[in-house]
Every structure is written in structure tokens, then in C-alpha cells.
Short mmCIF file of C-alpha atoms and ligand atoms in Angstrom, two decimals:
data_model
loop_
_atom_site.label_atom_id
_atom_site.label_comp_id
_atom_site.label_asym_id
_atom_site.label_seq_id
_atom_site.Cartn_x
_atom_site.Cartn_y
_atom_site.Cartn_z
CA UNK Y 1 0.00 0.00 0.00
CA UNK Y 2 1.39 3.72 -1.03
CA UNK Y 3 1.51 6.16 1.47
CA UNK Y 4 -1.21 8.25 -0.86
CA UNK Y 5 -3.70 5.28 0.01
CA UNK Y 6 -3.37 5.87 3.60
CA UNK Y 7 -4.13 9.20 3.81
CA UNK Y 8 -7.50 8.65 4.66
CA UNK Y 9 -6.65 7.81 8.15
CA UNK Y 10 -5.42 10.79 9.01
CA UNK Y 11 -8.01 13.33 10.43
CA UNK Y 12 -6.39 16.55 9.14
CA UNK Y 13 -6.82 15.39 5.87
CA UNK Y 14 -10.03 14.14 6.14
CA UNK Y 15 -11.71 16.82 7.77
CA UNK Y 16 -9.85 19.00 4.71
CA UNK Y 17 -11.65 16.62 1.99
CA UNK Y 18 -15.14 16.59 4.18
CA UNK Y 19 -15.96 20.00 4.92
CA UNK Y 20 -13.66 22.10 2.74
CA UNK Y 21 -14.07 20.15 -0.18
CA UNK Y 22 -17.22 19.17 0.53
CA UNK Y 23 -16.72 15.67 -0.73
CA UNK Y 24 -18.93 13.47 -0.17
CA UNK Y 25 -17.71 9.76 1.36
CA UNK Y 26 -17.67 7.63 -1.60
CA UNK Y 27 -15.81 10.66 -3.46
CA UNK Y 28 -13.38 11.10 -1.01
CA UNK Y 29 -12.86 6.96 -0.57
CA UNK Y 30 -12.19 7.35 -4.40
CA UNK Y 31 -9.53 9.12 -4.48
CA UNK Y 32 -7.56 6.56 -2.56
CA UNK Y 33 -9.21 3.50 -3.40
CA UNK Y 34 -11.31 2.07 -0.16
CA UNK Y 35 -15.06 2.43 -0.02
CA UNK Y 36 -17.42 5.22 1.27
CA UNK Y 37 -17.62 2.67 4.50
CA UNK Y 38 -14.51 2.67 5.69
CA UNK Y 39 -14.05 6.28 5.24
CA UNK Y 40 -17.04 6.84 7.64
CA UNK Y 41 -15.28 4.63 9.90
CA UNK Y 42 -12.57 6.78 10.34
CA UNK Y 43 -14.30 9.93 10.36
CA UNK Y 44 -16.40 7.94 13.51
CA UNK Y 45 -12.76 7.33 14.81
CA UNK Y 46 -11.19 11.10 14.77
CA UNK Y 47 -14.64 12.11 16.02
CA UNK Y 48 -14.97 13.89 12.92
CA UNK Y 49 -18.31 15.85 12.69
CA UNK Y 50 -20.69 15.20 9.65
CA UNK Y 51 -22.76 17.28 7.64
CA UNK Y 52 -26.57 16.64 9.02
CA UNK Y 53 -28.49 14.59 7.31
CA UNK Y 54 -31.62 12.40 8.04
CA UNK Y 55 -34.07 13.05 11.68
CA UNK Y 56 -35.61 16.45 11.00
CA UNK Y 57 -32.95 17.98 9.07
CA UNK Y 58 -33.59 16.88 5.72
CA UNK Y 59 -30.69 15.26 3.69
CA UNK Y 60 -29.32 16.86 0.23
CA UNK Y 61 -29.46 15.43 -3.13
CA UNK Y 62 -25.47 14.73 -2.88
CA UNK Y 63 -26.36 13.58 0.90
CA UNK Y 64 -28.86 10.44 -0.58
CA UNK Y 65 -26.74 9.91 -3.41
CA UNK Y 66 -23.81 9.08 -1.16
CA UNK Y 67 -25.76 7.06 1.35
CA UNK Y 68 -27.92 5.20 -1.32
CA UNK Y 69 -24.03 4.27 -3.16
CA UNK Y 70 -22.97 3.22 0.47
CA UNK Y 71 -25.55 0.31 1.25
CA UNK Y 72 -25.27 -0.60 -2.51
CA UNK Y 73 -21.60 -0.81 -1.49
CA UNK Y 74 -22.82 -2.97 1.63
CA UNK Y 75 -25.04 -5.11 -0.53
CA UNK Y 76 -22.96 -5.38 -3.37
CA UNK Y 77 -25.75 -4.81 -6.05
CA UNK Y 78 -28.86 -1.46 -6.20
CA UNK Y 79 -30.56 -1.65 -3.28
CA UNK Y 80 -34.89 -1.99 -3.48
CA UNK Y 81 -36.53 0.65 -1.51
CA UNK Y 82 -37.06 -2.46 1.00
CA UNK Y 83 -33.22 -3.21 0.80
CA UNK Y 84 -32.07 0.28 1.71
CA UNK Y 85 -34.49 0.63 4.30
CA UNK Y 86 -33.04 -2.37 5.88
CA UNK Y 87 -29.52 -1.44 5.16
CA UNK Y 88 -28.88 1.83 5.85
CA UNK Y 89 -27.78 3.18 9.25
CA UNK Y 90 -29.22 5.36 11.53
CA UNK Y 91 -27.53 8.12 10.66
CA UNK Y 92 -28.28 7.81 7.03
CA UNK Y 93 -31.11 9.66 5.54
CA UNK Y 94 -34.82 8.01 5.85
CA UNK Y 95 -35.31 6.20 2.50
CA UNK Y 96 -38.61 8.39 2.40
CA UNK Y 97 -36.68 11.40 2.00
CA UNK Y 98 -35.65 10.71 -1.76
CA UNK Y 99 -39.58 11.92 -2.73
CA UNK Y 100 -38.51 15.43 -1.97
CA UNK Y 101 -35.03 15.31 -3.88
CA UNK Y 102 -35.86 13.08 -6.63
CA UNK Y 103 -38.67 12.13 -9.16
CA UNK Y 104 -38.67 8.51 -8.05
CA UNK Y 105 -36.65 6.15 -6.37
CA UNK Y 106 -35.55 5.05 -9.53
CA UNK Y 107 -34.14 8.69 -10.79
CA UNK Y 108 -32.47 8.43 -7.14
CA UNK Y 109 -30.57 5.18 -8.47
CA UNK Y 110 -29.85 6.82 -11.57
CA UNK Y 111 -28.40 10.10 -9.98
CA UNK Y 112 -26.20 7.38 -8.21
CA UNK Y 113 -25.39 5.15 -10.60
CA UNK Y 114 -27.03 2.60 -9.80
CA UNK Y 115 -29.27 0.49 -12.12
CA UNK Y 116 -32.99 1.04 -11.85
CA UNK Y 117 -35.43 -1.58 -10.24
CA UNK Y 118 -37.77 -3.20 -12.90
CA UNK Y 119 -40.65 -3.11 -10.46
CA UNK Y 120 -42.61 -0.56 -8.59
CA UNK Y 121 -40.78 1.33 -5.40
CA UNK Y 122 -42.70 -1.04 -2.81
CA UNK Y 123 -40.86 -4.19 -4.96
CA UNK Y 124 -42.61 -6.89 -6.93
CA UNK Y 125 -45.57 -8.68 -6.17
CA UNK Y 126 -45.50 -12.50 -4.57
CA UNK Y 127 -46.98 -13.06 -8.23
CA UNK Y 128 -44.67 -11.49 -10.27
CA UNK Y 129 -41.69 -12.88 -8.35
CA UNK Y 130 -42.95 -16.45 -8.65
CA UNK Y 131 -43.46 -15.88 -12.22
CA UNK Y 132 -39.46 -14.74 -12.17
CA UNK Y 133 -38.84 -17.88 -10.21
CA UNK Y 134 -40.67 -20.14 -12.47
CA UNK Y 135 -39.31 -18.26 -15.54
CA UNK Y 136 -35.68 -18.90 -14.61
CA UNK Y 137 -36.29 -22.42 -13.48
CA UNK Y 138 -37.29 -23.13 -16.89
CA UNK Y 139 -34.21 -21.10 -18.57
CA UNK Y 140 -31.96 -23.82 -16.51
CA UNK Y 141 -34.15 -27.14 -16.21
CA UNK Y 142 -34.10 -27.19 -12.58
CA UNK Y 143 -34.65 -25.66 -9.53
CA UNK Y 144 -32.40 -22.46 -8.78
CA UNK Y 145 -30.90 -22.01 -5.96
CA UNK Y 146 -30.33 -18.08 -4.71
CA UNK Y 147 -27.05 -17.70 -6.22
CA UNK Y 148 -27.93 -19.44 -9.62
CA UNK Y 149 -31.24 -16.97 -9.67
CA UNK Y 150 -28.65 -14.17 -9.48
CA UNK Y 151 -26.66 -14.77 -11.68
CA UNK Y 152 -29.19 -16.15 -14.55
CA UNK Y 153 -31.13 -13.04 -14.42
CA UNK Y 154 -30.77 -9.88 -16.50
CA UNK Y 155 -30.07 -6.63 -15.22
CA UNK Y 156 -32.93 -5.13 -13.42
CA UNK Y 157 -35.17 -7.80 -12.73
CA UNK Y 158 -36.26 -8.71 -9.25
CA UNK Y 159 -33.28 -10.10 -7.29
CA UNK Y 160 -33.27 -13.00 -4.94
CA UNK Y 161 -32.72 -11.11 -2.40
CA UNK Y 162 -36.71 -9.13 -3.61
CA UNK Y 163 -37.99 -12.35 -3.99
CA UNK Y 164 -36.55 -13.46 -0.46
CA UNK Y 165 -38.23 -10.30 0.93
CA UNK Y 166 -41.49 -11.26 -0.27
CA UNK Y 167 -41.91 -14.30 1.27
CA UNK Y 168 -40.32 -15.48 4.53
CA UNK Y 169 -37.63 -17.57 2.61
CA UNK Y 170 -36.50 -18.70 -0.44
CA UNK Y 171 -37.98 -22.03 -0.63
CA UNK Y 172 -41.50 -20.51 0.98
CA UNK Y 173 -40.48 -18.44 -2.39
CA UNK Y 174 -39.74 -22.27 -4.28
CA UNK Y 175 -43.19 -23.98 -3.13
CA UNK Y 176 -45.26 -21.02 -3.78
CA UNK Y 177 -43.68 -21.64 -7.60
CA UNK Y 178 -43.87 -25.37 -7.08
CA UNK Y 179 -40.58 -25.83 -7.48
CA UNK Y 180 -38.29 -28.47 -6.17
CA UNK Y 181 -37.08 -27.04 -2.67
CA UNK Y 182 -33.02 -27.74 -2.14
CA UNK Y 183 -31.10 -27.71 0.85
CA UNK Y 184 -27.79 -27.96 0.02
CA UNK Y 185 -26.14 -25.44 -2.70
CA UNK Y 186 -23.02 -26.91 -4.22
CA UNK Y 187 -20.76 -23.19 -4.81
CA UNK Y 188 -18.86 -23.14 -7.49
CA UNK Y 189 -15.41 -21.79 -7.72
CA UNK Y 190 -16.12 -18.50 -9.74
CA UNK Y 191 -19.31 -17.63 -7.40
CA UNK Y 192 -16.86 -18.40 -4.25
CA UNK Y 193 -14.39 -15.65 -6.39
CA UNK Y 194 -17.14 -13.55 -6.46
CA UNK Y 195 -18.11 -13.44 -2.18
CA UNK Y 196 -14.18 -12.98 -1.82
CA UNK Y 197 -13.73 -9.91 -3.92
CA UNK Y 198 -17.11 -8.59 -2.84
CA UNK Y 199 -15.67 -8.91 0.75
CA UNK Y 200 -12.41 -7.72 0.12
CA UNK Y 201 -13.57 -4.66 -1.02
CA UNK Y 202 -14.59 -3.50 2.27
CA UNK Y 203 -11.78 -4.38 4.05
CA UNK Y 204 -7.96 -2.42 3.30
CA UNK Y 205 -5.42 -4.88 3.58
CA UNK Y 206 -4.87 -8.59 4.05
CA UNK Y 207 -7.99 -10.35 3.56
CA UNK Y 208 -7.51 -13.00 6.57
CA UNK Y 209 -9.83 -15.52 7.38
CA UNK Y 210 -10.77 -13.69 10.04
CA UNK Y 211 -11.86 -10.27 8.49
CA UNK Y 212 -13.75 -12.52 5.97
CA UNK Y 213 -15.76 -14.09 8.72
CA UNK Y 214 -16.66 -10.59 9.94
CA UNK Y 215 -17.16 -9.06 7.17
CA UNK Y 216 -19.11 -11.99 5.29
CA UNK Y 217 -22.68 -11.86 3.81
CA UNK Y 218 -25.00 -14.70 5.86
CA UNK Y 219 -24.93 -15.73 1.83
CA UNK Y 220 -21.80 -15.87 1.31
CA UNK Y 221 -19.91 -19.18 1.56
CA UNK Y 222 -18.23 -20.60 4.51
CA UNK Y 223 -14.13 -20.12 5.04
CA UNK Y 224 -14.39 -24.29 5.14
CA UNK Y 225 -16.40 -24.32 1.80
CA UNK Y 226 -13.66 -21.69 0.26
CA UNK Y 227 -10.68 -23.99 1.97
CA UNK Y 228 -12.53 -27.34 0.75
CA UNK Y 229 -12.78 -25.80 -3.29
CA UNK Y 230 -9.80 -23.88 -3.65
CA UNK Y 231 -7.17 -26.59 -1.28
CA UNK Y 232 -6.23 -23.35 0.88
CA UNK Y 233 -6.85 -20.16 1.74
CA UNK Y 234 -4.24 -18.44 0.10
CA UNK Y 235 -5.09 -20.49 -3.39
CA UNK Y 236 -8.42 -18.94 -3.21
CA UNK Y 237 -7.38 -15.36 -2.35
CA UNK Y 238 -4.62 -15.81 -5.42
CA UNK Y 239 -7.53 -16.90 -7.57
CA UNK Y 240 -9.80 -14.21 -6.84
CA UNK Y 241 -6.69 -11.64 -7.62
CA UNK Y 242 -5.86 -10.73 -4.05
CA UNK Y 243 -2.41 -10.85 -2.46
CA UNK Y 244 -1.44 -13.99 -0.72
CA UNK Y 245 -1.08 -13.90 3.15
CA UNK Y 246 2.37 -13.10 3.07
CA UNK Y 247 5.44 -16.35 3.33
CA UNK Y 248 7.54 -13.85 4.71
CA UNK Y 249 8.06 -13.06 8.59
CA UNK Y 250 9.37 -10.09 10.27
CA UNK Y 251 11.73 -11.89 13.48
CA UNK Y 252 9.59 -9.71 15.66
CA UNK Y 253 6.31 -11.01 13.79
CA UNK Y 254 7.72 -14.59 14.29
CA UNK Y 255 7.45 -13.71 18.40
CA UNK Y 256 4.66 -12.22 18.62
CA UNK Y 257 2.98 -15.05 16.98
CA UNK Y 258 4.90 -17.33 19.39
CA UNK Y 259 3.79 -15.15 22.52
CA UNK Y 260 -0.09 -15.01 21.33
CA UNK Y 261 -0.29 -18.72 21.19
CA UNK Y 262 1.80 -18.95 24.49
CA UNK Y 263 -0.70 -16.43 25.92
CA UNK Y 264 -3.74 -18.60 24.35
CA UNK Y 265 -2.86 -21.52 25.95
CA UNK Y 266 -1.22 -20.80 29.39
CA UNK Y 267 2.31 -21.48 28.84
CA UNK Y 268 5.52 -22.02 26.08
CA UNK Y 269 4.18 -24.09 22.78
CA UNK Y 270 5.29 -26.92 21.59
CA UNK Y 271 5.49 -27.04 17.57
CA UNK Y 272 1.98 -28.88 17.10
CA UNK Y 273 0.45 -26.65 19.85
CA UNK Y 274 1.85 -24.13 18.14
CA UNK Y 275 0.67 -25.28 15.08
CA UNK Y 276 -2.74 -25.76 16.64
CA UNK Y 277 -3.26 -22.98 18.02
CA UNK Y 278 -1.92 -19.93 16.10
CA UNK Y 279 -3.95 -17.52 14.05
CA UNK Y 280 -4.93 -18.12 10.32
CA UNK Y 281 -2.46 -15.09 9.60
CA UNK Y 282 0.42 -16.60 11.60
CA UNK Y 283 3.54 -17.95 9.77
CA UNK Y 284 3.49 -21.70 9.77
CA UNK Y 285 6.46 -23.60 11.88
CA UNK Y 286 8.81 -24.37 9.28
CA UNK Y 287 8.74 -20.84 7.92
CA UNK Y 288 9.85 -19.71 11.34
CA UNK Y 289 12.22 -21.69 11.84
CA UNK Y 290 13.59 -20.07 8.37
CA UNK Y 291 14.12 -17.24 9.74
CA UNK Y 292 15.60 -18.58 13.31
CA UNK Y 293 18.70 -20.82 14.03
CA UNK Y 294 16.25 -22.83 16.26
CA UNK Y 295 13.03 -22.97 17.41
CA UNK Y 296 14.35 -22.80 21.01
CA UNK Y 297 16.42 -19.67 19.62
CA UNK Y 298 13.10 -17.85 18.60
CA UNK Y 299 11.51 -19.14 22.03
CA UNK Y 300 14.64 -17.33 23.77
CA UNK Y 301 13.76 -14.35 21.88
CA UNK Y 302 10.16 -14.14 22.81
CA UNK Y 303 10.94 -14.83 26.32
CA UNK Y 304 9.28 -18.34 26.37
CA UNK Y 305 10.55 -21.37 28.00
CA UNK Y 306 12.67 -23.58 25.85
CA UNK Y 307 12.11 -27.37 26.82
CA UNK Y 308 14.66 -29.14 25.09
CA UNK Y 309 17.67 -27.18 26.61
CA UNK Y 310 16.11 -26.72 30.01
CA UNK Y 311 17.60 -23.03 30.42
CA UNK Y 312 14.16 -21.45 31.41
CA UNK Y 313 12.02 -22.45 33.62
CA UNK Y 314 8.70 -23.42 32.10
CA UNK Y 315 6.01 -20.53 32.92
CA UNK Y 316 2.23 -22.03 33.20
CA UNK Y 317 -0.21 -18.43 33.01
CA UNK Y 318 -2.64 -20.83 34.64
CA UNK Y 319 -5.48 -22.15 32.78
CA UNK Y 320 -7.41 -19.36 34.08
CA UNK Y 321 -5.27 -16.91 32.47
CA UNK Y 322 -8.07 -15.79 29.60
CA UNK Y 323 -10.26 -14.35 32.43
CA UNK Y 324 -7.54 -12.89 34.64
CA UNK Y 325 -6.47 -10.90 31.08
CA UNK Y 326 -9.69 -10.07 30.74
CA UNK Y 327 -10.07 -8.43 33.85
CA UNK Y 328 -7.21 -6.12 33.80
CA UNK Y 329 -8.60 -5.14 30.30
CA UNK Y 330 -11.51 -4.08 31.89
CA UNK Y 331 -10.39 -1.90 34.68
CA UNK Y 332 -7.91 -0.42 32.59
CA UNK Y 333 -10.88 0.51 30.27
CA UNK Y 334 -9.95 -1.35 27.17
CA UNK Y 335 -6.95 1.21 26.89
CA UNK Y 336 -3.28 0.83 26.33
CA UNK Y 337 -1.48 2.18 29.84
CA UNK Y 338 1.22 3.48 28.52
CA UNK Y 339 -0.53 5.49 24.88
CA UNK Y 340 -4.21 5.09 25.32
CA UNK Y 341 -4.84 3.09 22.04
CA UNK Y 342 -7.78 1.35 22.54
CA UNK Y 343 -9.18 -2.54 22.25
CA UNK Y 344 -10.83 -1.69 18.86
CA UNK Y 345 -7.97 0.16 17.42
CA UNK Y 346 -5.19 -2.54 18.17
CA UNK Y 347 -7.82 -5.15 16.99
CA UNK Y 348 -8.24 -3.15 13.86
CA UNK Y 349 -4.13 -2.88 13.70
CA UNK Y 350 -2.97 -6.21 14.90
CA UNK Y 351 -5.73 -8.02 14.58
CA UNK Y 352 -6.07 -9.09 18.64
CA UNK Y 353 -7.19 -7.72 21.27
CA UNK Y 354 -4.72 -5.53 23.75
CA UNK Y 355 -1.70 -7.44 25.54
CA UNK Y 356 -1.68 -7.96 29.03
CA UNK Y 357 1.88 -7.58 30.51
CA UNK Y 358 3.54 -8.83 33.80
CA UNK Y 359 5.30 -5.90 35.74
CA UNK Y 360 7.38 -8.48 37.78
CA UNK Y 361 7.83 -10.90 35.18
CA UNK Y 362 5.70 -14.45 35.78
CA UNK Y 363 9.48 -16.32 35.64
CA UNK Y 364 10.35 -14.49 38.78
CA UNK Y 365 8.10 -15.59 40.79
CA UNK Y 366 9.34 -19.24 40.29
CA UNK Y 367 12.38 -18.82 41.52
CA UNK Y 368 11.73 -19.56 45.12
CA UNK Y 369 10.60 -23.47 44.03
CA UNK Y 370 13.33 -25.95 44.88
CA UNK Y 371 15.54 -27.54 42.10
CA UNK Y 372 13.27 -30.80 41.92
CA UNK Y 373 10.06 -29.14 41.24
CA UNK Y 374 11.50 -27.25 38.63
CA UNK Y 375 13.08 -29.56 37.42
CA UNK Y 376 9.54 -31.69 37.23
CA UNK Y 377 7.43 -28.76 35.91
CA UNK Y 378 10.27 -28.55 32.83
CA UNK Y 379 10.34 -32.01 31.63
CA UNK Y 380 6.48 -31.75 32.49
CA UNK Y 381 6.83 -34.74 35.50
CA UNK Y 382 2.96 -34.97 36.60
CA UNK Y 383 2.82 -33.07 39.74
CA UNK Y 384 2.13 -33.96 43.11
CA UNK Y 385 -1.12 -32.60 44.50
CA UNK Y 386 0.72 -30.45 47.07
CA UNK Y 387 3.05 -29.55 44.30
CA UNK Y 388 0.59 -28.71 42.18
CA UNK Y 389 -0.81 -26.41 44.55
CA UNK Y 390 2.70 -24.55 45.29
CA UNK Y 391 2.25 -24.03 41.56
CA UNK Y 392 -0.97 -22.32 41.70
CA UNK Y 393 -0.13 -20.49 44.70
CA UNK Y 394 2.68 -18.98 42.75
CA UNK Y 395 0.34 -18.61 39.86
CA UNK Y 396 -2.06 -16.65 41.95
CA UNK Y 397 0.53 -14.04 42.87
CA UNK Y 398 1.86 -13.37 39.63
CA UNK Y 399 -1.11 -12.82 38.23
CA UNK Y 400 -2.28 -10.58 40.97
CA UNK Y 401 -4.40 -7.63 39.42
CA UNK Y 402 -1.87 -5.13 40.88
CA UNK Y 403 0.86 -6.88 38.82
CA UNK Y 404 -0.65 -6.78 35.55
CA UNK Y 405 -1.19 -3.67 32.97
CA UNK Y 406 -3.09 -3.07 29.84
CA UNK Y 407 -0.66 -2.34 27.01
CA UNK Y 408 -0.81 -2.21 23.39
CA UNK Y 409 1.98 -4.66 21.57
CA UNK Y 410 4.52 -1.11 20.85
CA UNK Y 411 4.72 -0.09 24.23
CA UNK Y 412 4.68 -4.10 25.61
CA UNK Y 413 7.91 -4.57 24.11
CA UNK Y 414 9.25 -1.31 25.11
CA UNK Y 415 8.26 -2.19 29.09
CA UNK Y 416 9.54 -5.23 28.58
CA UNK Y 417 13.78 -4.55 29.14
CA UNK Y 418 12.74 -1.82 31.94
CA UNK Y 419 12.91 -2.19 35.69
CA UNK Y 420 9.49 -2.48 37.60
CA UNK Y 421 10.05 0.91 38.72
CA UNK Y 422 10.52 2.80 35.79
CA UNK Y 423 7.35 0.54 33.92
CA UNK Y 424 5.26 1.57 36.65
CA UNK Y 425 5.90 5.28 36.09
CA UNK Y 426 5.44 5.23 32.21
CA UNK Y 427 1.87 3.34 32.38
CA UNK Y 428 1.29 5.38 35.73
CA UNK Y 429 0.42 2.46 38.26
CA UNK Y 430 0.93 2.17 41.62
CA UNK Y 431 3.72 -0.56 42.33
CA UNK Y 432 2.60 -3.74 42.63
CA UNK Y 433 1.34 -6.05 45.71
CA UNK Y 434 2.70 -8.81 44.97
CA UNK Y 435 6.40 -9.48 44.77
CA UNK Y 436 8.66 -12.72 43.49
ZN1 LIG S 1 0.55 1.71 23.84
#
């Protein structure tokens, strides 16, 4: 991405493009290539005012024609009257409000760019849509399912989605048209391409398997449906024209994947838990090791315990860890310490929620175990029950409330090296209860 593309996160030039060009969304989300969406996003996100438009204040003709190109951007076709009604947001002008601006809702489309619904502006009748239905069926000798419909019809004709609207489903839609009702829709690989690039255009950046999931259509298909046709996820994103996830690992990328898997599940990971567990976007084992003498070499890096060569001590978070995190999220307010970035905006960055960091570091506080215990934890001995509760004990007071802060993955690794004292003054905390 170009540093031009970006600009549209920056608030100075935004508010520039809003109100002193009076640009509307989609025009300004034009000029660098992301949609009218995402640049409302980050007008939401520098608290950027906007001009007012639907309640009382009636909307302008440039106001509809940028709200009625945003949900067509959200739908990925012209919205009905029904559709943008169901669409838009509520701080997007009524749909009512195009009978003062335009001739029709039609002329509305057109001033947009949109192409024109073939029916009146309350959509088709149940008769007219099973005559579509039956109509179609005929065209391809069986019964269609939503995504066949679509893509059989011309231009301007009622939509699945109308037809859908008319009746509570689209087989109540099939029966009423006698048709042969089908559960199961076999996707083929060009409509899959289609739900990918659809998706991808609302989203800057990797398209992970993640951001498709939350970004996905109910209709669209599943990531295991996309895996199952294409092999893998990066064969279908090369297919649909989109940029691989990327082979090649940053050292510092390579730990943090290690430490958000280590995090996950309570303690240093193995290869296959490690393999298990980390993120769709996380680089696979063996191109870590690529970029690492050792595996154990990358562990030592990301401060994780290295089984085979028994230099660390191994560091259980507890299996109750998840909650504990949690909980210092919350009274820090879902806010970096240290900056103030919050959970949404290192989601939307990293793709995870904020870190949770140690102040006296968890390893200390293991110190005081004799030799044979740790010596059992590391080559993972069961434990004793009273061992097992010296364990926990220790757990308990590391992860003491007072010894954990909210931080955002920068200024985690930059409180990492420093002594508790000098942590505790840049996040502004108190000093903690609890010590090793
Ligand atoms: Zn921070």
C-alpha cells in the first residue's frame, strides 16, 4: 500500500476533503481506493463531525446519493426501496426522503449510478416474483438455488434477495412456484471468487480468514467451503486476484505469533500446539524456523521457555489466564497504559485484542521453588497434589491484578527490558502487591 492510500486515516486530511471540499464519502474513498464505509469509519474514529443529514434535518441530493451508493456498497448490487431501508444506518437519511429530492426512487438510483429496479418502489408482487422464479427455473431445467437466480437473471429484474423479501424464505419463495425445494447449494469456484472480492472490497489490507468471517454476507460461503474448493486459503485469495497472506516473517512477527499462542494456551508451545493454536495469519512452523537458528532460539527471543535445553524455567499463566487478562482489560478501560490506544484500534491494527503484561515478570516468581520441582514442571513430571498447589499459589501471585497492565503490543515490548520501577511510572500504576 502507497503512502497516498493511507491518507485517509489521518483526520487533518479528512476533515480537509469533508468540509472544505465538501466531498462526499464515496468521493473522497475514491480518491484513494477504499469504499465510502470505511471512510465513515474513520471519520467515527477522529470524532470527525458530519454534515446533518436524516431526523428532522432533511438530507441533500449529494447527501442520498452518497448514502444510497454506500448500502449498494454494503449489498454489493442497487438496493430496493425495502433493501435500503433495511440497510442503511441510523444516521443515514430516511429512504422516504428521496420523494422530496428526486422524481422517483428510480431517478435516485440513476443520480447514483445505480441500475434502476424493474418493479414498482414497494418491490414486486409474490406473483410477479414467482413468475421470475418459475421463468428462470425453466431457462436452466431445474430448480435455482439463490445464487444461480442471481446470476441467470438480466439486469434489473427482481433479485433474490426481492424475492426473499417477499416471502419469509427462499424455498416458501420455491413452493409457492412449485418448485423443487433444495437444501444444500453446491458453490462453485467463480461464485466463491465472487463473495471474496465482494468482501475484500470492504476491508484495506490482508484479507484474513478472520476479516472474511466478519465481514461476510450470511450468503456468502463458509471459510471451510472456500478452503474445501480452492485446497487453501491463500489459493483462493490468489484466484480471486488478491495478495497472498504473506510467506515472509518479520523476526519480531515470528514472536509475537509465538507469545499469542503462548498467551492462548497458558504457557511455552510446543510445535503442534503451536501449530494448533496460532492464528490463520500466523507464519506456519517451518517458515519460522527459516528465519531462526532454532526454534528454542526464537523461544529465547520471545521470552518463552525452551524445553529441550532446560535453560528457562517453564512458565504455566494458569489455565485461568483468559479471564484474569480479561479483567485487567476491563479496569484499565480497554486502553493501552502506557498510549491510550484502545481494544478496537489494536484489533483493527494487529488483529487481537490488547496485551496484558507482567510488571514483575511471571518467571520471577518461580524462583523460590526448589531444584526438583522445577526440574519436574520442565520435563512436564505430573505433579504432586501439594506440588501442584505450590504451583498455583505462585500462579495466583503473579497474576495478581496489581501486577498486571493493559498495554498495546509497541509499548509491551518497550516495558519489557525496563525495571518495575521505571514501567510503573510510564503506564502510571501504583507498584505492585505482589512481589517474586
Ligand atoms: Zn501503547
Amino acid at each position: 500500500m502507497t503512502e497516498n492510500s493511507k491518507k485517509y486515516r489521518n483526520a487533518d486530511w479528512l476533515r480537509e476533503k469533508y468540509w472544505e471540499e465538501e466531498l462526499n464519502l464515496k468521493e473522497i474513498g475514491d480518491i484513494v481506493g477504499v469504499s465510502g464505509d470505511t471512510i465513515l469509519r474513520w471519520m467515527k474514529k477522529h470524532d470527525i463531525d458530519r454534515r446533518p443529514t436524516g431526523g428532522e434535518v432533511s438530507p441533500s441530493r449529494d447527501e442520498y446519493i452518497d448514502a444510497l451508493q454506500r448500502v449498494a456498497d454494503r449489498l454489493g448490487r442497487s438496493p430496493t426501496l425495502e433493501e435500503y431501508k433495511q440497510v442503511s444506518r441510523k444516521d443515514e437519511p430516511n429512504v422516504g426522503a428521496y420523494k422530496g429530492l428526486f422524481d422517483s426512487w428510480n431517478t435516485a438510483k440513476e443520480a447514483a449510478g445505480l441500475s434502476p429496479c424493474s418493479s414498482g418502489p414497494d418491490g414486486p408482487s409474490k406473483e410477479e416474483c414467482v413468475r421470475a422464479l418459475r421463468k428462470v427455473a425453466n431457462q436452466l431445467g431445474k430448480s435455482p438455488s439463490q445464487r444461480e437466480y442471481d446470476n441467470t437473471i438480466s439486469e434489473g429484474e427482481i433479485s433474490a434477495a426481492n424475492i426473499k423479501h417477499q416471502f419469509s424464505s427462499w424455498n416458501a419463495a420455491k413452493e409457492a412456484a412449485g418448485l423443487e425445494v433444495v437444501e444444500k447449494h453446491g458453490w462453485t469456484k467463480s461464485e466463491v471468487i465472487n463473495s471474496i472480492s465482494r468482501v475484500s472490497e470492504q476491508h484495506d489490507g490482508q484479507l484474513s480468514k478472520r476479516v472474511y468471517l466478519k465481514l461476510k454476507q450470511p450468503t456468502d460461503p463458509s471459510v471451510d467451503t472456500i478452503m474445501r474448493l480452492f485446497g487453501s486459503w491463500n489459493q483462493a485469495l490468489d484466484s480471486a486476484g488478491l495478495l497472498p497472506q504473506p510467506s515472509q516473517y518479520t523476526e519480531e512477527e515470528c514472536i509475537e505469533a509465538l507469545q499469542y499462542v503462548a498467551e492462548k494456551i497458558g504457557r511455552s508451545p510446543r510445535i503442534r500446539e503451536y501449530r494448533r493454536h496460532r492464528r490463520p495469519t500466523d507464519p506456519v512452523p517451518w517458515v519460522m524456523k527459516n528465519s531462526f537458528e532454532s526454534w528454542n532460539d526464537m523461544k529465547e527471543l520471545a521470552d518463552l521457555y525452551a524445553y529441550d535445553d532446560g535453560s528457562y524455567l517453564e512458565f504455566p499463566y494458569g489455565s485461568n489466564w483468559r479471564n484474569i487478562a480479561e479483567q485487567a482489560r476491563e479496569r484499565d478501560n480497554y486502553k493501552c497504559r502506557s498510549c491510550g490506544l484502545t481494544s478496537e484500534e489494536h484489533t483493527d491494527i494487529y488483529d487481537r485484542d490488547l496485551e496484558v503484561h507482567h510488571l514483575h515478570k511471571i518467571m520471577s516468581f518461580f524462583e523460590i521453588l526448589p531444584d526438583k520441582l522445577k526440574d519436574d514442571i520442565r520435563s512436564e513430571e505430573s505433579l504432586s497434589e501439594s506440588d501442584r498447589k505450590a504451583v498455583e499459589r505462585i500462579l495466583d501471585k503473579a497474576n495478581d491484578l496489581t501486577n498486571l497492565v493493559t498495554v498495546c503490543k509497541k509499548c509491551h515490548s518497550q516495558l519489557e527490558p525496563l525495571p518495575v520501577e521505571k514501567q510503573t511510572e510510564l503506564v502510571d500504576a501504583a507498584l505492585p502487591e505482589v512481589h517474586p
